[in-house]
Amino acid sequence: MKTIMVKTYISNIKNLLDPEENPILLKDIWNSRKEKILSHKTPSGRKQSLGSALLLQKILLQNKLEPNDIKIGKNGKPEIEGLCFNLSHSDEYVICSTSEKPLGCDIEKIRQVKKGFETRFFTEREVLYLNQFREDKLNQFFRLWTMKESYMKMTGEGMTLALNRFEFIFDNEIKVYRDGILCNCFIKEYEIPNYKISVCSEDSIFADEIEIVNLF
């Protein structure tokens, strides 16, 4: 019996050039993605979109899948027959998680946030959990934020899902409750310096380490 595993890949895009000024970088990108890349108004946005596409393209080809077969599914989420995937980016990094079942991933650079920001996005119990931490509160904020984001992406609902409808409970293991009912999903965390990464999936087996991929 084949073992299903959730894998996560990461690439650094610090040295990636702006595709608007270097259109040759788009020559191998599938057509629908080219439009999305160039629709971004800032160089950083175009680089992140290009980096995500290059990373995904490498992974799909490794799995003998054709990037041009990607279709836009429900709520604008890209999908391809034969593999579930999800993309995320933050500052200098892009990530992609893959599995055979629905999943979501999120990466966030740890940075300062406005005081009281957590009360806008987290449930009362989640805020109480965060308030246990003083020196480490910012790390815990982004830890929880990436978990919530990855869950919303796994469901395909994204930000259409009200943030107060589901919450994370930190016990002996991490549990997700939606409308008071325990969800059948699993969380894996990865860390690189100054960033938090979370992956949420219906699969329970995750790769131990995140895989570094060079885009060129």
XYZ file of C-alpha atoms in Angstrom, residues 5-80:
76
model
C 3.014 11.945 2.652
C 2.666 15.691 2.774
C 5.807 17.317 1.405
C 6.799 20.963 1.616
C 9.352 22.736 -0.557
C 10.967 26.157 -0.138
C 12.946 28.500 -2.389
C 14.713 31.774 -1.718
C 13.839 34.479 -4.265
C 16.136 37.206 -2.956
C 18.186 37.261 -6.162
C 15.271 36.758 -8.542
C 14.937 39.578 -11.075
C 11.757 41.511 -11.818
C 10.042 39.663 -14.705
C 8.547 42.900 -16.014
C 12.052 44.142 -16.772
C 13.366 40.670 -17.661
C 10.553 39.010 -19.666
C 12.819 36.110 -20.658
C 12.141 34.745 -17.169
C 8.552 34.109 -18.252
C 9.347 32.088 -21.360
C 8.714 28.687 -19.763
C 5.838 29.749 -17.485
C 2.364 28.481 -18.405
C 0.200 31.107 -20.068
C -2.440 31.763 -17.409
C 0.260 32.320 -14.797
C 2.129 34.870 -16.906
C -0.871 37.194 -16.766
C -1.132 36.854 -12.997
C 2.581 37.541 -12.507
C 2.503 40.722 -14.566
C -0.730 41.919 -12.950
C 1.132 42.690 -9.719
C 1.891 46.386 -9.289
C 5.202 46.060 -7.423
C 8.508 44.347 -8.281
C 8.329 42.346 -5.044
C 4.832 41.098 -5.892
C 5.903 40.058 -9.389
C 9.000 38.298 -8.017
C 6.972 36.395 -5.426
C 4.411 35.338 -8.019
C 7.139 34.267 -10.451
C 9.069 32.446 -7.729
C 5.942 30.550 -6.686
C 5.318 29.563 -10.311
C 8.891 28.389 -10.861
C 8.810 26.296 -7.697
C 5.434 24.757 -8.532
C 6.514 24.077 -12.099
C 9.564 22.129 -10.914
C 7.460 20.051 -8.527
C 4.794 19.284 -11.136
C 7.361 18.191 -13.708
C 8.991 15.930 -11.101
C 5.575 14.321 -10.686
C 5.175 13.985 -14.470
C 2.399 16.579 -14.550
C 2.001 19.363 -17.089
C 1.715 22.922 -15.658
C -0.527 23.990 -18.543
C -3.142 21.556 -17.195
C -3.648 23.730 -14.101
C -7.222 24.969 -13.795
C -8.780 27.531 -11.476
C -11.223 25.809 -9.159
C -13.671 26.921 -6.518
C -12.894 30.275 -4.863
C -10.100 30.893 -7.361
C -7.824 28.164 -6.013
C -5.539 26.650 -8.698
C -5.658 22.867 -9.020
C -4.457 20.032 -11.211
